[in-house]
PDB file of C-alpha atoms in Angstrom:
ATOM      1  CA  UNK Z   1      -5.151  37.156  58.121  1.00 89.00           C
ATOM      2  CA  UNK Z   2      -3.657  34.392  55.843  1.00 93.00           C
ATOM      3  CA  UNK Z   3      -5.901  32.839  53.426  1.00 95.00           C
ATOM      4  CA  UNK Z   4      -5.037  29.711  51.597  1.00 95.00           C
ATOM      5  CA  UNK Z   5      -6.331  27.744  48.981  1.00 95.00           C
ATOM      6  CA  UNK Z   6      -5.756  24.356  47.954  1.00 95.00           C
ATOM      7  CA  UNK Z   7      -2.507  24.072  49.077  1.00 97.00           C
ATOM      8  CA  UNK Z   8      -0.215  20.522  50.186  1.00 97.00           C
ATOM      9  CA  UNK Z   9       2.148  21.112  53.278  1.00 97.00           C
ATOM     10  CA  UNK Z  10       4.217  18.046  54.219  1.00 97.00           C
ATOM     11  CA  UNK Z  11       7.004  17.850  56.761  1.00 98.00           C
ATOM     12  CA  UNK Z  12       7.329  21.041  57.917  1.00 97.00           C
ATOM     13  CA  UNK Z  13       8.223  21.960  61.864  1.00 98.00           C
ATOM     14  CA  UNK Z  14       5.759  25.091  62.897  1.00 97.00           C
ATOM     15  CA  UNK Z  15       6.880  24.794  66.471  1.00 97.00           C
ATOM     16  CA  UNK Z  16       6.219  27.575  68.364  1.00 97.00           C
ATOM     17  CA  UNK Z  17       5.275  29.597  65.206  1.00 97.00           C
ATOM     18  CA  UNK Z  18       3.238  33.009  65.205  1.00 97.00           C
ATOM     19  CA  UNK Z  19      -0.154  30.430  62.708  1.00 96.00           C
ATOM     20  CA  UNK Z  20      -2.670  33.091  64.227  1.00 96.00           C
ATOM     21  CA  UNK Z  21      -6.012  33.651  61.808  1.00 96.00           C
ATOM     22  CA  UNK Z  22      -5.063  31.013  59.203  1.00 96.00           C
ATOM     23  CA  UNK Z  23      -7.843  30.366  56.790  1.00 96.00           C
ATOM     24  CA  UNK Z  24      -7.789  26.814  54.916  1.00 95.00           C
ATOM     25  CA  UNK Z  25      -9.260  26.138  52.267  1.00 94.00           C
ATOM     26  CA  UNK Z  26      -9.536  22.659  50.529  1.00 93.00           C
ATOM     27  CA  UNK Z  27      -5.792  21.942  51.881  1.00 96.00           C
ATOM     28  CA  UNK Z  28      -3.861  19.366  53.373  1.00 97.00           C
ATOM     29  CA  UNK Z  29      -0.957  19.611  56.480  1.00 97.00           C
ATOM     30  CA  UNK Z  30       0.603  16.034  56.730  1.00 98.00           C
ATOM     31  CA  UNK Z  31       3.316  15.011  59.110  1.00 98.00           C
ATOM     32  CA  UNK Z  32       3.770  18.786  60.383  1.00 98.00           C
ATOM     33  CA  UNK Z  33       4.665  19.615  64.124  1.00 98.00           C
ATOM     34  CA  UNK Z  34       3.041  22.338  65.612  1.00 97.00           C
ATOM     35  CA  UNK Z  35       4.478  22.200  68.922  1.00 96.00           C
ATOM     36  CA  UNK Z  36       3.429  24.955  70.872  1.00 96.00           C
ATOM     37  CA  UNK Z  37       2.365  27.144  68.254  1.00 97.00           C
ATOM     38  CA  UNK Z  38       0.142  30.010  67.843  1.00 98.00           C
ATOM     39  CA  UNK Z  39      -3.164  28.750  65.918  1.00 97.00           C
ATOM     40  CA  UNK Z  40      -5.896  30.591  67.321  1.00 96.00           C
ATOM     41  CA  UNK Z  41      -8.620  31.637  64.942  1.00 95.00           C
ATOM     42  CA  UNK Z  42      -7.471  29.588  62.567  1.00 96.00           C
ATOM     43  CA  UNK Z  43     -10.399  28.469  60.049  1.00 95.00           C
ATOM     44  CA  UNK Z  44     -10.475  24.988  57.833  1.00 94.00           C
ATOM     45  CA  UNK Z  45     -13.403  24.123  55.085  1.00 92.00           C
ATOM     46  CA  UNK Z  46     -12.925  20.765  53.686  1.00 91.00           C
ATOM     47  CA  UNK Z  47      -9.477  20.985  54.659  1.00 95.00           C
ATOM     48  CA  UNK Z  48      -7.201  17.580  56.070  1.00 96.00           C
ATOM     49  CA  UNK Z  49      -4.697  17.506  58.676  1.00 97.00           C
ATOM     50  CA  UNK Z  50      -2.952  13.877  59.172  1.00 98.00           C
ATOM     51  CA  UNK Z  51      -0.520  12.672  61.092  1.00 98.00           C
ATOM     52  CA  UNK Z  52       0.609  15.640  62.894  1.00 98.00           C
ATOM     53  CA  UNK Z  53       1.573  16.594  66.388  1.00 97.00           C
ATOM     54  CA  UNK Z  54      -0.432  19.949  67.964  1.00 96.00           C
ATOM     55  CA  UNK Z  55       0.887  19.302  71.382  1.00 96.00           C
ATOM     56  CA  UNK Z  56       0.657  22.391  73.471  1.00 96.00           C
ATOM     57  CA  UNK Z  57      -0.641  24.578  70.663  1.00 98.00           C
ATOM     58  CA  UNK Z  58      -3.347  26.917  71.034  1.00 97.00           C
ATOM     59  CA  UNK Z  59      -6.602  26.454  68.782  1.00 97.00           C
ATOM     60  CA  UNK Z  60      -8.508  28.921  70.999  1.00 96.00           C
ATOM     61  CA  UNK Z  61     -11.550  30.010  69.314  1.00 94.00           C
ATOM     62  CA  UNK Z  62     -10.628  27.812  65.868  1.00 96.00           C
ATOM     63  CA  UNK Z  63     -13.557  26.556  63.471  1.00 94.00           C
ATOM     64  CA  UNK Z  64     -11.768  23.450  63.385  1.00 93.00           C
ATOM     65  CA  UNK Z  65     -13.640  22.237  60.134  1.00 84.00           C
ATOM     66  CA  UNK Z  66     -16.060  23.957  58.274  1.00 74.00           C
ATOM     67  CA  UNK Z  67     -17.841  21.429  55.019  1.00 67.00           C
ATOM     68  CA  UNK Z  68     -17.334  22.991  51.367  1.00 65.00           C
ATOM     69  CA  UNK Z  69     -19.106  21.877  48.119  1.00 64.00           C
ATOM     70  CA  UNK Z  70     -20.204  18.993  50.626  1.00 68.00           C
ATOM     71  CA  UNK Z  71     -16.892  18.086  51.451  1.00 80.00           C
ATOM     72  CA  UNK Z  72     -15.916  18.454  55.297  1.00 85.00           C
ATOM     73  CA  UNK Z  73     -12.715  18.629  56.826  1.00 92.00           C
ATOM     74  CA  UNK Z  74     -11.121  15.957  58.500  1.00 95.00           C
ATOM     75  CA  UNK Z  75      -8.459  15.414  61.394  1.00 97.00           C
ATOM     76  CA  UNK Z  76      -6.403  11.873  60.803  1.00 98.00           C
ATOM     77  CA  UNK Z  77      -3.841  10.606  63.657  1.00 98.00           C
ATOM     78  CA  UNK Z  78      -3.350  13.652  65.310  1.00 98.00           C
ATOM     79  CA  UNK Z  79      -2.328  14.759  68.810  1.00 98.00           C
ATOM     80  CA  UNK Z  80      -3.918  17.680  71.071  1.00 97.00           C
ATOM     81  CA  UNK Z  81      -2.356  16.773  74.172  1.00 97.00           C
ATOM     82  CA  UNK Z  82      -2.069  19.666  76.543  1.00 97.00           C
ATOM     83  CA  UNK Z  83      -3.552  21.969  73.387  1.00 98.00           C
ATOM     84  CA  UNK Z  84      -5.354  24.817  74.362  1.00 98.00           C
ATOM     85  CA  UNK Z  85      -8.760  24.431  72.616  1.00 97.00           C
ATOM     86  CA  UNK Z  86     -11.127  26.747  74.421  1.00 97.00           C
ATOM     87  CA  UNK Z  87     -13.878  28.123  72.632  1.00 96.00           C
ATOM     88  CA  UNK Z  88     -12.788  25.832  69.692  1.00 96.00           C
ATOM     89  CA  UNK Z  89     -15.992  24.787  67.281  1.00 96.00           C
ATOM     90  CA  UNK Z  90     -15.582  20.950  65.594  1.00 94.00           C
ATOM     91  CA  UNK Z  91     -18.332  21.267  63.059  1.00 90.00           C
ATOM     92  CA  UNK Z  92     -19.229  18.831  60.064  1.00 86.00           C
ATOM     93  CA  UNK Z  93     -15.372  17.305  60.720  1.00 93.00           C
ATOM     94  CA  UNK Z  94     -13.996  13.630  61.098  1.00 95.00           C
ATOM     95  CA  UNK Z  95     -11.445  13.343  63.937  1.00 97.00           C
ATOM     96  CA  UNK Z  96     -10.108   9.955  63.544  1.00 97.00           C
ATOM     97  CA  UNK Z  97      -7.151   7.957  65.546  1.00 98.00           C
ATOM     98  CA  UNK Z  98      -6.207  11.026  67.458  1.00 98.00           C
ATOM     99  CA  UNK Z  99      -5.489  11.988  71.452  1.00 98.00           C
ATOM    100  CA  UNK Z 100      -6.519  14.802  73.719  1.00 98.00           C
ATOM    101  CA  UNK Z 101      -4.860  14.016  76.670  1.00 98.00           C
ATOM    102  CA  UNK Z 102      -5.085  16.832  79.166  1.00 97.00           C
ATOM    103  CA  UNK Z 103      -5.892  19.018  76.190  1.00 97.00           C
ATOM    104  CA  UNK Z 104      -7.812  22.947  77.320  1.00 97.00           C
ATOM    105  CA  UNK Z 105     -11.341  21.839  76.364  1.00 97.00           C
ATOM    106  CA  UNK Z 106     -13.408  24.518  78.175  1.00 96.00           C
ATOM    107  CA  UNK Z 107     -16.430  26.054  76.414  1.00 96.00           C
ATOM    108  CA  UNK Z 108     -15.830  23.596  72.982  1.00 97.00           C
ATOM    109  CA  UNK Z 109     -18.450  22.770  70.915  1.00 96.00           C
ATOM    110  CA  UNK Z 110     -18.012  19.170  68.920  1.00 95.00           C
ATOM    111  CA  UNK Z 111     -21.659  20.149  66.282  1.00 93.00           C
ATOM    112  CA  UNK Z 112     -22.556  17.025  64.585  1.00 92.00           C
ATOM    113  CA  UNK Z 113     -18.907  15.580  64.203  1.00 94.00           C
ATOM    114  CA  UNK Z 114     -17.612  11.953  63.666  1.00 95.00           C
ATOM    115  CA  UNK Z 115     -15.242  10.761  65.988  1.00 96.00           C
ATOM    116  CA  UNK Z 116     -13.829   7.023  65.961  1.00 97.00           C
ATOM    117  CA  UNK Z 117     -10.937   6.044  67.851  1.00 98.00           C
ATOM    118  CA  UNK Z 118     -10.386   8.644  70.184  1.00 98.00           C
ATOM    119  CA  UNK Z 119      -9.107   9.194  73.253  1.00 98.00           C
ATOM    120  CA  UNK Z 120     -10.254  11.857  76.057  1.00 98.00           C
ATOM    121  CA  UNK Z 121      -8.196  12.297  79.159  1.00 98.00           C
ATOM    122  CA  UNK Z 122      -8.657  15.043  81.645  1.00 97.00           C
ATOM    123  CA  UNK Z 123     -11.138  17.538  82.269  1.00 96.00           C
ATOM    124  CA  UNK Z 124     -14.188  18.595  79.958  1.00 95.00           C
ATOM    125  CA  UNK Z 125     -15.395  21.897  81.344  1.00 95.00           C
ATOM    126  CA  UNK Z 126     -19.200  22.969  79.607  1.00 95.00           C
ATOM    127  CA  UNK Z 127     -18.149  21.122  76.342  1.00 96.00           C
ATOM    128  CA  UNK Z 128     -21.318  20.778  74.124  1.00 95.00           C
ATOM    129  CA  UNK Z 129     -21.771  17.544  72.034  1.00 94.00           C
ATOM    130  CA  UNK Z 130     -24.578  18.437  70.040  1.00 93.00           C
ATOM    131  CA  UNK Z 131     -25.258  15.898  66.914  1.00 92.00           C
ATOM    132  CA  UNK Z 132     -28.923  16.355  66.055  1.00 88.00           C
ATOM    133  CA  UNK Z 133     -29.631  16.681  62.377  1.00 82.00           C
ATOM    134  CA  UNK Z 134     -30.721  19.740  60.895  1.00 76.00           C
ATOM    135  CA  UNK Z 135     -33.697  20.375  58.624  1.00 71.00           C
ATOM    136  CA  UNK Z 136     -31.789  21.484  55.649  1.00 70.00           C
ATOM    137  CA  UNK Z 137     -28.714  18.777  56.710  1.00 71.00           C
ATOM    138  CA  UNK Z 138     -29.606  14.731  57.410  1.00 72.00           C
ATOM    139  CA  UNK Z 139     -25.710  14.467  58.985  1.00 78.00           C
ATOM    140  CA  UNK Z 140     -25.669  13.824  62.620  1.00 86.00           C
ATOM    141  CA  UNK Z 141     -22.861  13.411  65.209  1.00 91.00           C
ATOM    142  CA  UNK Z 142     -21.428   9.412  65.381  1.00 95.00           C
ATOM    143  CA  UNK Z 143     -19.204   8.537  68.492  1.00 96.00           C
ATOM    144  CA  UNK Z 144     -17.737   5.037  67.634  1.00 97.00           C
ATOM    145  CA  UNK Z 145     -14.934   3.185  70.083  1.00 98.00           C
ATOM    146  CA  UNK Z 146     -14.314   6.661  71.905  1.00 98.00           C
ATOM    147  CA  UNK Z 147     -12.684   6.664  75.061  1.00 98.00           C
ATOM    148  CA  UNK Z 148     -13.629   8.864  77.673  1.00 97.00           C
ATOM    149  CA  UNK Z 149     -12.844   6.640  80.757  1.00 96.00           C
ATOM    150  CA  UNK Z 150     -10.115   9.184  81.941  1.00 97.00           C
ATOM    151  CA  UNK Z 151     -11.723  12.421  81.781  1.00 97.00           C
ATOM    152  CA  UNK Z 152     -13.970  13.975  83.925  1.00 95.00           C
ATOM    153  CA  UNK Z 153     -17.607  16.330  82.967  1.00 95.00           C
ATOM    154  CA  UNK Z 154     -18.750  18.751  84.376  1.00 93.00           C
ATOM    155  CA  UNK Z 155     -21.679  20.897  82.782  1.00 92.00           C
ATOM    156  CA  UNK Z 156     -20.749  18.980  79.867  1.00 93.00           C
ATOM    157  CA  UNK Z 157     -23.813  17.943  77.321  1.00 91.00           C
ATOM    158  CA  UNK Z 158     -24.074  15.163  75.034  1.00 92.00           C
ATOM    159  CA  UNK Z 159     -27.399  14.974  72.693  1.00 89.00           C
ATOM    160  CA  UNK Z 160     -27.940  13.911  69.578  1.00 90.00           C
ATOM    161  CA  UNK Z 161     -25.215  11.384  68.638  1.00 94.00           C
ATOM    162  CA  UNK Z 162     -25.566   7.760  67.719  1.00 94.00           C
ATOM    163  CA  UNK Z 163     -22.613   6.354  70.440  1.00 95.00           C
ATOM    164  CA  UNK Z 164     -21.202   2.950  69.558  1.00 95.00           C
ATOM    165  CA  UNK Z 165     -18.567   0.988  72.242  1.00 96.00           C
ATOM    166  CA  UNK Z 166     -18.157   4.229  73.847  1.00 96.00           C
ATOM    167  CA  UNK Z 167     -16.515   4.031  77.164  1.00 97.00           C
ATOM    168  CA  UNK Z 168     -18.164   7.057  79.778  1.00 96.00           C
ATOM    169  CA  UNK Z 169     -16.354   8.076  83.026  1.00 94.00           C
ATOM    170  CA  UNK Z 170     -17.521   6.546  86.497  1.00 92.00           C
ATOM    171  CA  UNK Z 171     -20.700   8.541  86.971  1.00 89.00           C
ATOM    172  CA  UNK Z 172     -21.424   8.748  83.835  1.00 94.00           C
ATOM    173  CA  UNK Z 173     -24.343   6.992  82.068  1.00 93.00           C
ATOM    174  CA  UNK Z 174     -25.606   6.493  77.836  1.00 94.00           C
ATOM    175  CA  UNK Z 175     -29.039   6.363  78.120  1.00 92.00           C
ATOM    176  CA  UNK Z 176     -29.912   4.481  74.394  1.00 92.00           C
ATOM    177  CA  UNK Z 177     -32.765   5.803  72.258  1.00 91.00           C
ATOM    178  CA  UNK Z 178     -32.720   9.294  73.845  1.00 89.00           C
ATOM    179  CA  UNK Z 179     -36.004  10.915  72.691  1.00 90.00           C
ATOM    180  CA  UNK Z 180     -38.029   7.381  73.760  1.00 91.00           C
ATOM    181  CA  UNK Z 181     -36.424   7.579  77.003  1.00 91.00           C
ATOM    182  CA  UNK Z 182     -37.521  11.871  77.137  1.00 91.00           C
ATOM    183  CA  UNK Z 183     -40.968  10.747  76.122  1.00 91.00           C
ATOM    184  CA  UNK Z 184     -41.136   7.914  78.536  1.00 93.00           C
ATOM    185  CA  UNK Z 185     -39.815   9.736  81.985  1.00 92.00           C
ATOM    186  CA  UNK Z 186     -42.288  12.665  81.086  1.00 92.00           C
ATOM    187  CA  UNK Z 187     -45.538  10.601  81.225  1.00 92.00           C
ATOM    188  CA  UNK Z 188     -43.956   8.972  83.877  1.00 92.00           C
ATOM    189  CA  UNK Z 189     -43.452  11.989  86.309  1.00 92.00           C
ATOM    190  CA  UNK Z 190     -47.013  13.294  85.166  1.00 90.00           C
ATOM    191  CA  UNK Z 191     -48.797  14.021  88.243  1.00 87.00           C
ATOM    192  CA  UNK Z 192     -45.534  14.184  90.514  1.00 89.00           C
ATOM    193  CA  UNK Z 193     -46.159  16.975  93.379  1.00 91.00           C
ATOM    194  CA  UNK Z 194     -42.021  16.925  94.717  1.00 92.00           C
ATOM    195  CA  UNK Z 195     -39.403  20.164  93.900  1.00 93.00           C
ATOM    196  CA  UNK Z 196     -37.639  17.391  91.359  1.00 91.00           C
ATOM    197  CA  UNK Z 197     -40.484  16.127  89.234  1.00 92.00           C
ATOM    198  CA  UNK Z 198     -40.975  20.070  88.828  1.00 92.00           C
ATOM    199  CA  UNK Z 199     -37.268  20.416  87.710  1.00 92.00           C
ATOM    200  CA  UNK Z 200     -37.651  17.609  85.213  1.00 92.00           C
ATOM    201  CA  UNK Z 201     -40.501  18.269  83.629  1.00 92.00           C
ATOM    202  CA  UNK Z 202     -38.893  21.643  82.600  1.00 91.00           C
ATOM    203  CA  UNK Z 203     -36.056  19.814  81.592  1.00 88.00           C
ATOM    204  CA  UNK Z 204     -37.873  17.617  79.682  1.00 89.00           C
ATOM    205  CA  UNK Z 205     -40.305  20.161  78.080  1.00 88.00           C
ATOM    206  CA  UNK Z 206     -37.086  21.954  76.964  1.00 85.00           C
ATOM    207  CA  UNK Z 207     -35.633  18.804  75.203  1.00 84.00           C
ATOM    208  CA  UNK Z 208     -38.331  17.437  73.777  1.00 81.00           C
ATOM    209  CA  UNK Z 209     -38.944  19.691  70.783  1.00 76.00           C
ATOM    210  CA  UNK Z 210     -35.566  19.113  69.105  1.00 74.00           C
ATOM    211  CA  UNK Z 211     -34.318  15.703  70.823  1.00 65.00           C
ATOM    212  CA  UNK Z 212     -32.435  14.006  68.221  1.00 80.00           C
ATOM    213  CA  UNK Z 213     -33.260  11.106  65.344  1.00 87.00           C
ATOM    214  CA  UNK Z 214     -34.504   7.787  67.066  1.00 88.00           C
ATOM    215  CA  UNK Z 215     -31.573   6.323  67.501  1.00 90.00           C
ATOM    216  CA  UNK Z 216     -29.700   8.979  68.757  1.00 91.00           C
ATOM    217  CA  UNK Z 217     -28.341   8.736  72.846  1.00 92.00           C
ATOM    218  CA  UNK Z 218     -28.136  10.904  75.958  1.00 91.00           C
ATOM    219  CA  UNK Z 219     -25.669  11.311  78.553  1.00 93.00           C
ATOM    220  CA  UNK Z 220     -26.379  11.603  82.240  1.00 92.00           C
ATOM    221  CA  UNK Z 221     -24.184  12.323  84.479  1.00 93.00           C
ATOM    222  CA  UNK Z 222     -24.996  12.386  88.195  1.00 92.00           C
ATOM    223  CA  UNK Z 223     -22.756  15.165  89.608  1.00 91.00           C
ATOM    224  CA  UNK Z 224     -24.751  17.517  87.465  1.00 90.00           C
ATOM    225  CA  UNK Z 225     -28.179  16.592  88.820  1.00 90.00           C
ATOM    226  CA  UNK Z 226     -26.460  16.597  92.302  1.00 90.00           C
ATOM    227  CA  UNK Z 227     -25.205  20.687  91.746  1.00 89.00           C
ATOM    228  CA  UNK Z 228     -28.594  21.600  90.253  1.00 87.00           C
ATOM    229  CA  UNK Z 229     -30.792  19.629  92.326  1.00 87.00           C
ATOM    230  CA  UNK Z 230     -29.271  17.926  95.001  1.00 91.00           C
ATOM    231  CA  UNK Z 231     -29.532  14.340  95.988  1.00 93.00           C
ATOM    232  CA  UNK Z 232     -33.619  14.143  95.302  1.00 93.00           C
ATOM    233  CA  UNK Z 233     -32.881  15.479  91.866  1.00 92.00           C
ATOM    234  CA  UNK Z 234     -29.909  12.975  90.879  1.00 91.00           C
ATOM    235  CA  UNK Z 235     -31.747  10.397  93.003  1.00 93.00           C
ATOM    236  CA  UNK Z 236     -35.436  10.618  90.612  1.00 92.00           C
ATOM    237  CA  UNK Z 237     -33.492  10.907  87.403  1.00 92.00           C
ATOM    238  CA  UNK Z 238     -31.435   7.367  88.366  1.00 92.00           C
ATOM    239  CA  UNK Z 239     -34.938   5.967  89.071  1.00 93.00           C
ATOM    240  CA  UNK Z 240     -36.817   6.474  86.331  1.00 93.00           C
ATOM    241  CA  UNK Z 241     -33.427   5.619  84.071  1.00 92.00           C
ATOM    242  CA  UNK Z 242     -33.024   2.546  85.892  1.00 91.00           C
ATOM    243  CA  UNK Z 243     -36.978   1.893  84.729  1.00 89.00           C
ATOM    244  CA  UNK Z 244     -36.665   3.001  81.232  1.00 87.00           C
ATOM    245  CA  UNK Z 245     -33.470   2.847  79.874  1.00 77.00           C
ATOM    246  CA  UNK Z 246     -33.697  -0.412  77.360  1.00 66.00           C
ATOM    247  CA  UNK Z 247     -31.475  -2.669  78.288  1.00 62.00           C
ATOM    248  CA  UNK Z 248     -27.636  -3.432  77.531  1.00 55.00           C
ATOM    249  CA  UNK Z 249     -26.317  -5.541  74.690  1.00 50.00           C
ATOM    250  CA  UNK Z 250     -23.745  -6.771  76.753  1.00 45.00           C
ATOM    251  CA  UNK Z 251     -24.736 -10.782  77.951  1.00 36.00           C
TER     252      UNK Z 251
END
């Protein structure tokens, strides 16, 4: 283990080094290249990384921003194409300006992280998006002009996260105002006698109790319902969010 502390690296070409269980603390990495390096386990509190290239790198299992002294850490015009980040935990950071095209995204958790400007391509395998505030912490997730138009979910969850000129893959829905809309479609299935109604109430019984601040969103995707359910499943859930779900914006 390598533990460092308060340190400025600049223009330096890590390509296919041995990075493994790197702890940063209160640090900066500008303009590096870390092409196909080792980085897993790698640890950053209030730590910035700008302008760097992390193209088929491996982050697996990386706390890829931890806050410090209420500082959190931040990731500036970067690029994780085809970077292994499996397992990887995004907590309390920024990512900013930055790519994951094709990048390993299997079993990552993004916990109350702010995201502008980014661009998903490729396939998000049981990736958790969870921005609901915390008792003890008022931050919560923020997804503003992120681009997921290209990738593809599955068993992925979004919750929690104010979502501004997000674009969703086909399939895909933002239901606005998430907890109204859970409140809403469980008085509205009160009553219901079919094998779906059953399978939402328990869905929404589960939510309910930590849902997210008002203005938070949900994500539904259809293919999800469909594997669970089947078609009556997928097909209830697009009713009652074609009945509730306020109404777009867009003119």
């Amino acid at each position: 283990m390598v533990k460092l502390s308060g340190v400025h690296v600049e223009q330096v070409d890590f390509s296919h080094a041995d990075l493994s269980h790197f702890r940063w603390f209160e640090s900066t990495i500008h303009d590096c290249v870390l092409d196909g390096a080792n980085c897993t386990d790698w640890r950053l509190w209030a730590s910035t990384v700008s302008d760097s290239l992390m193209t088929r790198s491996s982050f697996r299992g990386a706390a890829m921003g931890n806050s410090q002294g209420g500082r959190s850490s931040r990731w500036v015009s970067c690029v994780f194409d085809r970077t292994d980040l499996r397992g990887a935990l995004f907590s309390h950071t920024s990512v900013v300006e930055s790519s994951f095209l094709n990048a390993k995204l299997r079993g990552a958790f993004f916990e109350r992280v702010a995201m502008s400007r980014v661009t998903f391509v490729g396939p998000m395998v049981r990736v958790t998006w969870d921005g609901r505030r915390l008792i003890d912490d008022p931050r919560e997730g923020h997804l503003e002009h992120v681009d997921f138009s290209e990738a593809t979910f599955t068993d992925t969850e979004m919750y929690g996260n104010r979502m501004t000129d997000c674009v969703l893959p086909p399939g895909v829905v933002e239901i606005p105002s998430g907890p109204a809309f859970l409140r809403e479609a469980r008085r509205a299935i009160e009553g219901e006698d079919t094998v779906a109604s059953e399978l939402l109430r328990s869905f929404f019984d589960q939510s309910l109790p930590m849902p997210g601040s008002e203005s938070s969103s949900l994500v539904h995707n259809r293919n999800d319902y469909l594997d669970y359910g089947g078609e009556e499943l997928a097909d209830r859930m697009d009713e009652l969010i074609a009945l509730l779900r306020p109404p777009s914006d867009e003119s």
